[in-house]
Coordinates of C-alpha atoms in Angstrom, one line a residue:
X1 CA -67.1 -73.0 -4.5
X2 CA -66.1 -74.1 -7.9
X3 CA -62.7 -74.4 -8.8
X4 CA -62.0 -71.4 -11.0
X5 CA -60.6 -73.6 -14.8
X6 CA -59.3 -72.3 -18.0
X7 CA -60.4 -74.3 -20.8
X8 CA -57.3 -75.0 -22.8
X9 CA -53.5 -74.0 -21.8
X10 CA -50.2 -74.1 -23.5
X11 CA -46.7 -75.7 -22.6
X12 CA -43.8 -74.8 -24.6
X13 CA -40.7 -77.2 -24.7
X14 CA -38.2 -74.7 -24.6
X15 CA -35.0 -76.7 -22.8
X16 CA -33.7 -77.9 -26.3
X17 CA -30.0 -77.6 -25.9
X18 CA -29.6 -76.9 -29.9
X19 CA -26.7 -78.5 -30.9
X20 CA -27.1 -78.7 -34.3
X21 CA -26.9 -74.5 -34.2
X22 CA -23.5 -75.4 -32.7
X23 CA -21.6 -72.0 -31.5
X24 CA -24.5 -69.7 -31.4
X25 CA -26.4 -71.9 -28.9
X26 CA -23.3 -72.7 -26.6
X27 CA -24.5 -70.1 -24.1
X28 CA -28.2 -69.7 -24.1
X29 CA -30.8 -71.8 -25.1
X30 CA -31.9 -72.4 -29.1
X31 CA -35.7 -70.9 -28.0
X32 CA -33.2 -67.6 -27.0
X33 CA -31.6 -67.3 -30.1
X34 CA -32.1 -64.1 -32.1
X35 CA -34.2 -63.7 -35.0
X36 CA -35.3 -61.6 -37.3
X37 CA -33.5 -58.3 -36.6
X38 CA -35.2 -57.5 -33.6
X39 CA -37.0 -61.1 -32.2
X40 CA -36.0 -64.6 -30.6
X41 CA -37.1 -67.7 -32.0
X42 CA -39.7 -68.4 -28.5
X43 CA -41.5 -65.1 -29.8
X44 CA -43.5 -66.6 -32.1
X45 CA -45.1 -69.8 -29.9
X46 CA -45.8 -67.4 -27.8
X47 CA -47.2 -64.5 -29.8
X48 CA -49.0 -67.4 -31.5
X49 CA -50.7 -68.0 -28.1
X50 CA -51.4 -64.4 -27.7
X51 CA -52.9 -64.2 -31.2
X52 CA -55.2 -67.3 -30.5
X53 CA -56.8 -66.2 -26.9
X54 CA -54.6 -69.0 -24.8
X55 CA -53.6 -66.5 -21.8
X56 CA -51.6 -69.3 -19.9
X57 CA -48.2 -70.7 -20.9
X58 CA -46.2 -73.3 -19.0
X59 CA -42.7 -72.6 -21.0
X60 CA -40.3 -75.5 -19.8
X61 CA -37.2 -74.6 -19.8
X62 CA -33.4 -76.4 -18.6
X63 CA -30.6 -76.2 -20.8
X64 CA -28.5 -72.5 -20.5
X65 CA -32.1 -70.6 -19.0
X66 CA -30.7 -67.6 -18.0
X67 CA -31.0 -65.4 -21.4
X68 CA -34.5 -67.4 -21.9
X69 CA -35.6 -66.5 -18.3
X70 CA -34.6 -62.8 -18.0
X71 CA -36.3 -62.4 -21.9
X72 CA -39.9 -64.0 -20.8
X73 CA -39.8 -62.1 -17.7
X74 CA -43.8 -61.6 -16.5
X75 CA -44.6 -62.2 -19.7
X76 CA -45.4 -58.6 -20.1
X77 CA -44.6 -57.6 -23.7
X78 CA -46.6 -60.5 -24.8
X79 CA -49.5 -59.7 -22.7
X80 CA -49.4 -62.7 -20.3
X81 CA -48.5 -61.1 -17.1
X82 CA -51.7 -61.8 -15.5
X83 CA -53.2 -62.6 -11.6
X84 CA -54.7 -66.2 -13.1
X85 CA -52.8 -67.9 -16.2
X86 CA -50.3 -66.0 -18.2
X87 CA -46.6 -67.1 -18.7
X88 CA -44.8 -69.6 -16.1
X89 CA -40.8 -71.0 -16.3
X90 CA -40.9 -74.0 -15.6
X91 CA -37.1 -75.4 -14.8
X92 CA -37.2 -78.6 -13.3
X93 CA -37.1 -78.5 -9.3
X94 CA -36.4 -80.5 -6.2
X95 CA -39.2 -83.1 -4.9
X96 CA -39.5 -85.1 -1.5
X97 CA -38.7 -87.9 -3.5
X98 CA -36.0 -87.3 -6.1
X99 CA -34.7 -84.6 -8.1
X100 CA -33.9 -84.8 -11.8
X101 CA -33.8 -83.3 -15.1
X102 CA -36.5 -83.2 -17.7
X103 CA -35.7 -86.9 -19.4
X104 CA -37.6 -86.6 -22.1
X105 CA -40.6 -84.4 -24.2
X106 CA -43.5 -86.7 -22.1
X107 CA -41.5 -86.6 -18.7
X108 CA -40.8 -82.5 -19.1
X109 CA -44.9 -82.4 -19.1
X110 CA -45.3 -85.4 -16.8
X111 CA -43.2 -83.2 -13.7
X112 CA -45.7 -80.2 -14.6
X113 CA -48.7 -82.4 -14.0
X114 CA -49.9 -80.5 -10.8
X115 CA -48.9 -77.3 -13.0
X116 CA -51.4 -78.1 -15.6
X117 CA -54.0 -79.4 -12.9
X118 CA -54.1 -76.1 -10.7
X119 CA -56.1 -74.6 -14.0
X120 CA -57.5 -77.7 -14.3
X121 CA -58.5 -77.2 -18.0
X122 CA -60.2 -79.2 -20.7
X123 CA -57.5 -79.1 -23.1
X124 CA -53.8 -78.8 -23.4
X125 CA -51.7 -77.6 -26.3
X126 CA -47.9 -79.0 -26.4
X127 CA -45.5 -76.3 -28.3
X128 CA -42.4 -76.7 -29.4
X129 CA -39.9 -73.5 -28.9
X130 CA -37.6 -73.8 -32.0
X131 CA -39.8 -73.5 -35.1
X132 CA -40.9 -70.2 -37.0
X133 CA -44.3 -69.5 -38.4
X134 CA -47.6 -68.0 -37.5
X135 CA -50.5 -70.0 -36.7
X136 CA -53.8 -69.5 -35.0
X137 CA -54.2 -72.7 -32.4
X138 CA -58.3 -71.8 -31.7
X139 CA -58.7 -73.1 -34.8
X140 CA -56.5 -76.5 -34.4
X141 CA -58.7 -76.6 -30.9
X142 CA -61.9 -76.0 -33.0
X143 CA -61.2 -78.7 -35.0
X144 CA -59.8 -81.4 -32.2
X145 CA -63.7 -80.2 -30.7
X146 CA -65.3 -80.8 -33.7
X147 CA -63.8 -84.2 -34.3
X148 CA -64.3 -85.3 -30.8
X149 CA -60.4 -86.3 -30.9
X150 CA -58.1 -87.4 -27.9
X151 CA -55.4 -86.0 -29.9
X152 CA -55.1 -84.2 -32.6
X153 CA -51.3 -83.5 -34.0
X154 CA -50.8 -80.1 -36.9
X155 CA -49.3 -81.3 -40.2
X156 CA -48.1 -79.5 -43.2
X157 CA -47.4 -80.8 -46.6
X158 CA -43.6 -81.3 -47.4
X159 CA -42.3 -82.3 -50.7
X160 CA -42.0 -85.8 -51.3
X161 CA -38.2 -85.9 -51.5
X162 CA -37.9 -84.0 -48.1
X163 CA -40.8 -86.1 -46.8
X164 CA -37.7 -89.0 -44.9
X165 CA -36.2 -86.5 -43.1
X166 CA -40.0 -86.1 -41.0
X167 CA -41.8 -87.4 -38.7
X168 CA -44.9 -88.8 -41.5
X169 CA -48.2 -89.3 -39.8
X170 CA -50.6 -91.6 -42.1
X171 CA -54.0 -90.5 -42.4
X172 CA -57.7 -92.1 -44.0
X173 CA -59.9 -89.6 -45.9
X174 CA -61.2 -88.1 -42.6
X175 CA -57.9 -87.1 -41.6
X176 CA -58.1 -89.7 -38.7
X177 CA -54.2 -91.3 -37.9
X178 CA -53.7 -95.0 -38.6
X179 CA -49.8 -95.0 -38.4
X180 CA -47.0 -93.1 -37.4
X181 CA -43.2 -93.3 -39.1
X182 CA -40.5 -91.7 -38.3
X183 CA -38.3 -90.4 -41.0
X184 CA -39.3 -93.4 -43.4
X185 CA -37.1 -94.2 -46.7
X186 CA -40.0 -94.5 -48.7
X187 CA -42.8 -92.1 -47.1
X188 CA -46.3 -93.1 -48.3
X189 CA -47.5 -89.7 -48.0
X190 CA -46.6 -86.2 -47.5
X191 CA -48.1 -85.4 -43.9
X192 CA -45.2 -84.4 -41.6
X193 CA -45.3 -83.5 -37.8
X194 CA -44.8 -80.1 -36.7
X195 CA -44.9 -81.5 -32.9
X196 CA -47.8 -79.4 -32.4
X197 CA -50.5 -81.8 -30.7
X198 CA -53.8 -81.1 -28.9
X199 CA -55.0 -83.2 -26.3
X200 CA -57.8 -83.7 -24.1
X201 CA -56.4 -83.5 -20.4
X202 CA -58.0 -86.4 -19.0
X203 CA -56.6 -88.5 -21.9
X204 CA -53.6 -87.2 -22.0
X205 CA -52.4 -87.5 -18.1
X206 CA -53.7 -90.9 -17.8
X207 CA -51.0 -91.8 -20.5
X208 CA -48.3 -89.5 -19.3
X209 CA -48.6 -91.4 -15.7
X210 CA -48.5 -94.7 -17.7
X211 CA -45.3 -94.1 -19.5
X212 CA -43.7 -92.6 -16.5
X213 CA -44.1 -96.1 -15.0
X214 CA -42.8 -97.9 -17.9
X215 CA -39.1 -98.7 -17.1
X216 CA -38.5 -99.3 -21.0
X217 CA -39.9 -96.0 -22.0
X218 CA -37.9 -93.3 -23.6
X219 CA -40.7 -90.6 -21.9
X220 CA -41.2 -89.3 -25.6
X221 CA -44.2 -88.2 -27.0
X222 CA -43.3 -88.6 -30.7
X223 CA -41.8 -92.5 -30.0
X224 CA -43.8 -93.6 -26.7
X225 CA -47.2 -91.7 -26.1
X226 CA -48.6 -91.3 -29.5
X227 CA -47.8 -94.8 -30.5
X228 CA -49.4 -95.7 -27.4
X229 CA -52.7 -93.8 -27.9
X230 CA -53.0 -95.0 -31.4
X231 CA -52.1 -98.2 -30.1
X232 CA -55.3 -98.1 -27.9
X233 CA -57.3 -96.8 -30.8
X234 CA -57.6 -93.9 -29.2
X235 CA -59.4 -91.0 -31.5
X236 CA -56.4 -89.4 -33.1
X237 CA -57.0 -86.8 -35.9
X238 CA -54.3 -84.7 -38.4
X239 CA -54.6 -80.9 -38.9
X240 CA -53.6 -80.1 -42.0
X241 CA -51.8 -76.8 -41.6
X242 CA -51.9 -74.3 -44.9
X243 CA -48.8 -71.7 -44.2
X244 CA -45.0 -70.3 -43.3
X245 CA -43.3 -72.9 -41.4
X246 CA -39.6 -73.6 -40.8
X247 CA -37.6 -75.8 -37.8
X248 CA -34.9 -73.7 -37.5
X249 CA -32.5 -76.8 -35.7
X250 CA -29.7 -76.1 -38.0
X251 CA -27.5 -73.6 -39.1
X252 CA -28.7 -73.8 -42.5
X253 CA -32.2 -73.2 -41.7
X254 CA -31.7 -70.4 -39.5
X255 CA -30.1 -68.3 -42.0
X256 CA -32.6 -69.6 -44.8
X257 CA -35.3 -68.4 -42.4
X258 CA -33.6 -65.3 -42.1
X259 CA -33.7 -65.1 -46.1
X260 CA -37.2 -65.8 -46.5
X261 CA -37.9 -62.7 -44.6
X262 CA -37.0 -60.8 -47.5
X263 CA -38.0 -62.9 -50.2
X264 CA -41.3 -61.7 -51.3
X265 CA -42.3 -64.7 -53.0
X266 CA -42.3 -66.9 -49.9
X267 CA -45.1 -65.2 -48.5
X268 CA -43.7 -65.0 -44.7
X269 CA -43.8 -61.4 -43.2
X270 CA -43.5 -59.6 -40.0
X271 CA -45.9 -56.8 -40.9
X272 CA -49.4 -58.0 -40.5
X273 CA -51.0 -55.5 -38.1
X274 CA -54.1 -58.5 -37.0
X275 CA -51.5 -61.1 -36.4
X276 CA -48.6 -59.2 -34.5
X277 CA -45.4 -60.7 -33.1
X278 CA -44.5 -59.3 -30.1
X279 CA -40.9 -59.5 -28.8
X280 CA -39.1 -57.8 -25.4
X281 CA -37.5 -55.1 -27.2
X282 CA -35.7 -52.8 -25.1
X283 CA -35.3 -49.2 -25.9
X284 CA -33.0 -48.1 -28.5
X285 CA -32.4 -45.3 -30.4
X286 CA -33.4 -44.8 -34.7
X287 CA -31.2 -46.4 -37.3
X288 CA -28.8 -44.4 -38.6
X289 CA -27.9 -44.4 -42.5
X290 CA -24.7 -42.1 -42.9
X291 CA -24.3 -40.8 -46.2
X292 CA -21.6 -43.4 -47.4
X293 CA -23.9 -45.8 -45.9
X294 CA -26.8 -47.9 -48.1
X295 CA -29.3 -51.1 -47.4
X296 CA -31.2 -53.5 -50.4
X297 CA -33.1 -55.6 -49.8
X298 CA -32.6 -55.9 -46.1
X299 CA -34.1 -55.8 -42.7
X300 CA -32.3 -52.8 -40.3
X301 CA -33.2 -53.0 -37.2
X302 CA -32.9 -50.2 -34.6
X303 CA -30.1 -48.7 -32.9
X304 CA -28.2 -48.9 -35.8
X305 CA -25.2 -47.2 -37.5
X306 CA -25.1 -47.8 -41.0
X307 CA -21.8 -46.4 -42.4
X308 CA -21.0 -49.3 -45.1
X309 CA -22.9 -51.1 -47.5
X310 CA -25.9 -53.7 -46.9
X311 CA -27.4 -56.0 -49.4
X312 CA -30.0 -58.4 -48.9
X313 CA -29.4 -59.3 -45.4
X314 CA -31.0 -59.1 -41.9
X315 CA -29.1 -56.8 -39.3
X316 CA -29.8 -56.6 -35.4
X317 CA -31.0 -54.4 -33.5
X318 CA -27.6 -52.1 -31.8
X319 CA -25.1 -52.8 -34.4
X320 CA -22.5 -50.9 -36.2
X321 CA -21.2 -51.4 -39.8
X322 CA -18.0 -49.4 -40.0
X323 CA -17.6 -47.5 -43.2
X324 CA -16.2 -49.3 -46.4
X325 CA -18.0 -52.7 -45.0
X326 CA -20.0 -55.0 -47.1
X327 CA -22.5 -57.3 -45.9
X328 CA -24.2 -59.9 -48.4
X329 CA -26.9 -62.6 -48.0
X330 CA -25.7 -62.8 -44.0
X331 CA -27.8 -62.7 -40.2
X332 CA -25.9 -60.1 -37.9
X333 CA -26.8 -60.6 -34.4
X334 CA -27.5 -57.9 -32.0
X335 CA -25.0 -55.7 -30.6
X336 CA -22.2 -56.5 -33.3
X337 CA -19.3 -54.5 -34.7
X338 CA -18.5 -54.5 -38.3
X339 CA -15.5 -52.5 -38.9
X340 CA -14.5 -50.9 -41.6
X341 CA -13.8 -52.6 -45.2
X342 CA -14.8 -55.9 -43.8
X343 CA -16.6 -58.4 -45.6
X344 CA -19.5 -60.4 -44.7
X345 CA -20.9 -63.0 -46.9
X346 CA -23.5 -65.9 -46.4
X347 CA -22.9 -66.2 -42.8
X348 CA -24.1 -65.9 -39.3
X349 CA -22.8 -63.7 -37.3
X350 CA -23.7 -63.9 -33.4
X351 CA -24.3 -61.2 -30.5
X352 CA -22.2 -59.5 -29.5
X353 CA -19.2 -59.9 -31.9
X354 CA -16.3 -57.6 -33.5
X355 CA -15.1 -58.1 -36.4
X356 CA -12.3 -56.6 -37.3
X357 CA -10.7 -53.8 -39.9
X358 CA -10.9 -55.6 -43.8
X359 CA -11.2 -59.3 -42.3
X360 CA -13.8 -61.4 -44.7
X361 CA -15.9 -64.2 -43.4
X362 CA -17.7 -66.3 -45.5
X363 CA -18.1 -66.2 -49.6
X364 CA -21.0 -66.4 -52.2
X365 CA -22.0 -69.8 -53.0
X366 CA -21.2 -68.5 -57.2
X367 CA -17.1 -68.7 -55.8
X368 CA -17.1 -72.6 -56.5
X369 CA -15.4 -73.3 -53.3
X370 CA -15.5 -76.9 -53.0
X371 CA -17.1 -77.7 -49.5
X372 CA -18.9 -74.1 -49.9
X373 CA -21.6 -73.5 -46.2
X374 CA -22.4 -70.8 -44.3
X375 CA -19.7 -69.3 -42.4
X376 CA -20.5 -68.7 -38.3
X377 CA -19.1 -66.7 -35.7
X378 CA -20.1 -67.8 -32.0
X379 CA -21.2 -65.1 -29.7
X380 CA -18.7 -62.4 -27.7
X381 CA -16.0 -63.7 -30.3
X382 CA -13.5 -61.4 -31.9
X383 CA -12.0 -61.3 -35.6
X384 CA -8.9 -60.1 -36.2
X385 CA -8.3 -57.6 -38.6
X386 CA -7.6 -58.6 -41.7
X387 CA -8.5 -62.2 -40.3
X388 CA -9.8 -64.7 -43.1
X389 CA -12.9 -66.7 -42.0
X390 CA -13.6 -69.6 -44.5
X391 CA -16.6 -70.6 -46.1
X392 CA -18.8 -73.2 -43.7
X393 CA -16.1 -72.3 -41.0
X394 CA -17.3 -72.0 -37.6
X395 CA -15.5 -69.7 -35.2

């Protein structure tokens, strides 16, 4: 009897501990973090997957997994609860031999190696959990087919002064890789790495064994593995990518994501019907707009109570903004109180959070504060009233 194979599954790296997002990923992981009004940031690798016919997901989890576990579930509101494939956690466990922690990108997939083998599939697609965009990965796998590739890694074309602050992959004309460099002074192109890569199974294990058994190795893909197939002249292809895409690592780029949401020139938008994002949302009840309430410009989310004003901003689903309240250019986070006269400007706010009777946090950038940022406030954390949060202060 043959052994029943799917040709071409996922596994998502999502055990990032986040630190750059400081406060708001001090309890859960950064792939759990919300987004959007009504998502986390792992909803879109996976609703990617969805979207592109890849059934089976390995997501590999380890840092703070409890929010991420509980949220994936049975992988039910993303259609991968299935008898054969769908979505698998993947924490690191106990072996006869030794136990330990994922110790880098190449060892999380190395320990999954008999995960990846029981489907025993032709091709494997390595995700990262903490970027936001929409992309469809049949064709990247077309491609990798078409080009007869070992590996082929997705690029997308950054400005030039923004290039040193990539990963630059070096192509010829055909798009085939000659050199990687990693965050380069002077970048001699524009091709950076969104640490999506293709790989043909057979390739790729006999390399992830390899490095495994290299005692100098750092068991990373972007500074061991790929050097090492190129090294080999191994057939190694770029995928230019044309679209949305943001690493949301930093504060700073998670609330500029957040923006972009609303900013109709960017182009990036939740409301294409044939290229859904799917999210676990529980149940919750219609927004409610009271008469001295009013949103711009802004993303409400369900569940809530709307008794202050809104302008350009993205709020949660469950929250409540007390009357006299005035939220500008900010991400509230599900499940938040905003009481009434208080002042939210260009800041995060996380889940979760009160804050209290006329306090302000944050101010626009047009204040000239010297030093100016966006203004945080970590999750379950209470404001005082009449408490003033600072510009770039994080709470």
């Amino acid at each position: 009897m043959l052994k029943r194979r799917k040709n071409c599954i996922a596994m998502l790296l999502a055990g990032g501990q986040g630190s750059r997002l400081k406060v708001l990923t001090a309890d859960i992981a950064k792939p759990a973090v919300p987004f959007g009004g009504k998502y986390r940031i792992i909803d879109f690798p996976l609703s990617n997957c969805v979207n592109s016919g890849i059934d089976t997901v390995g997501i590999l989890t380890q840092y703070q997994p409890l929010v991420l576990n509980n949220y994936i579930g049975n992988g039910q509101p993303w259609g991968l609860n299935r008898n054969f494939g769908g979505a698998h956690v993947l924490p690191p466990y106990a072996k006869s031999e030794k136990s330990e922690w994922y110790k880098g990108t190449a060892n999380a997939i190395y320990q999954n190696i008999p995960f990846i083998d029981m489907y025993n599939p032709e091709y494997v697609l390595i995700l990262s959990g903490d970027h936001i965009y929409k992309m469809n990965y049949d064709e990247m796998l077309a491609y990798h087919i078409e080009k007869e590739s070992d590996c082929t890694i997705a690029v997308i074309d950054v400005p030039l002064k923004e290039a040193s602050r990539f990963g630059i992959i070096n192509t010829n004309e055909d798009n085939s890789i000659y050199e990687f460099e990693e965050k380069p002074e002077h970048p001699k192109c524009t091709n950076a790495s969104m640490g999506i890569y293709i790989f043909t199974w057979k390739v790729l294990k006999k390399y992830l064994i390899e490095d495994e058994n290299n005692p100098e190795s750092d068991n990373d893909f972007g500074k061991n593995v790929l050097p090492a197939l190129l090294k080999d002249n191994q057939r190694m292809f770029a995928y230019p990518f044309k679209g949305y895409w943001k690493d949301v690592g930093t504060i700073e780029s998670l609330w500029q994501a957040n923006m972009d949401l609303i900013d109709d020139s960017v182009g990036f938008e939740l409301k294409d019907k044939s290229f859904k994002i799917y999210a676990r949302n529980y149940a919750k009840p219609p927004c409610y707009m009271a008469p001295s309430g009013s949103a711009e410009h802004s993303l409400v989310s369900e569940g809530c109570v709307v008794e202050g004003k809104v302008d350009h901003s993205i709020i949660s689903t469950g929250c409540t903004i007390g009357k006299g309240a005035y939220i500008n250019h900010s991400v509230i986070m599900p499940d938040t109180v905003i009481e009434e006269g208080a002042v939210i400007e260009y800041a995060i706010i996380g889940e979760h959070v009160t804050i209290g009777k006329n306090a302000r946090v944050g101010k626009s950038p047009a204040s000239e504060i010297s030093g100016w940022g966006i203004s945080v406030v970590g999750t379950g954390k209470t404001i005082e009233q009449d408490k003033v949060i600072d510009p770039k202060e994080i709470v």
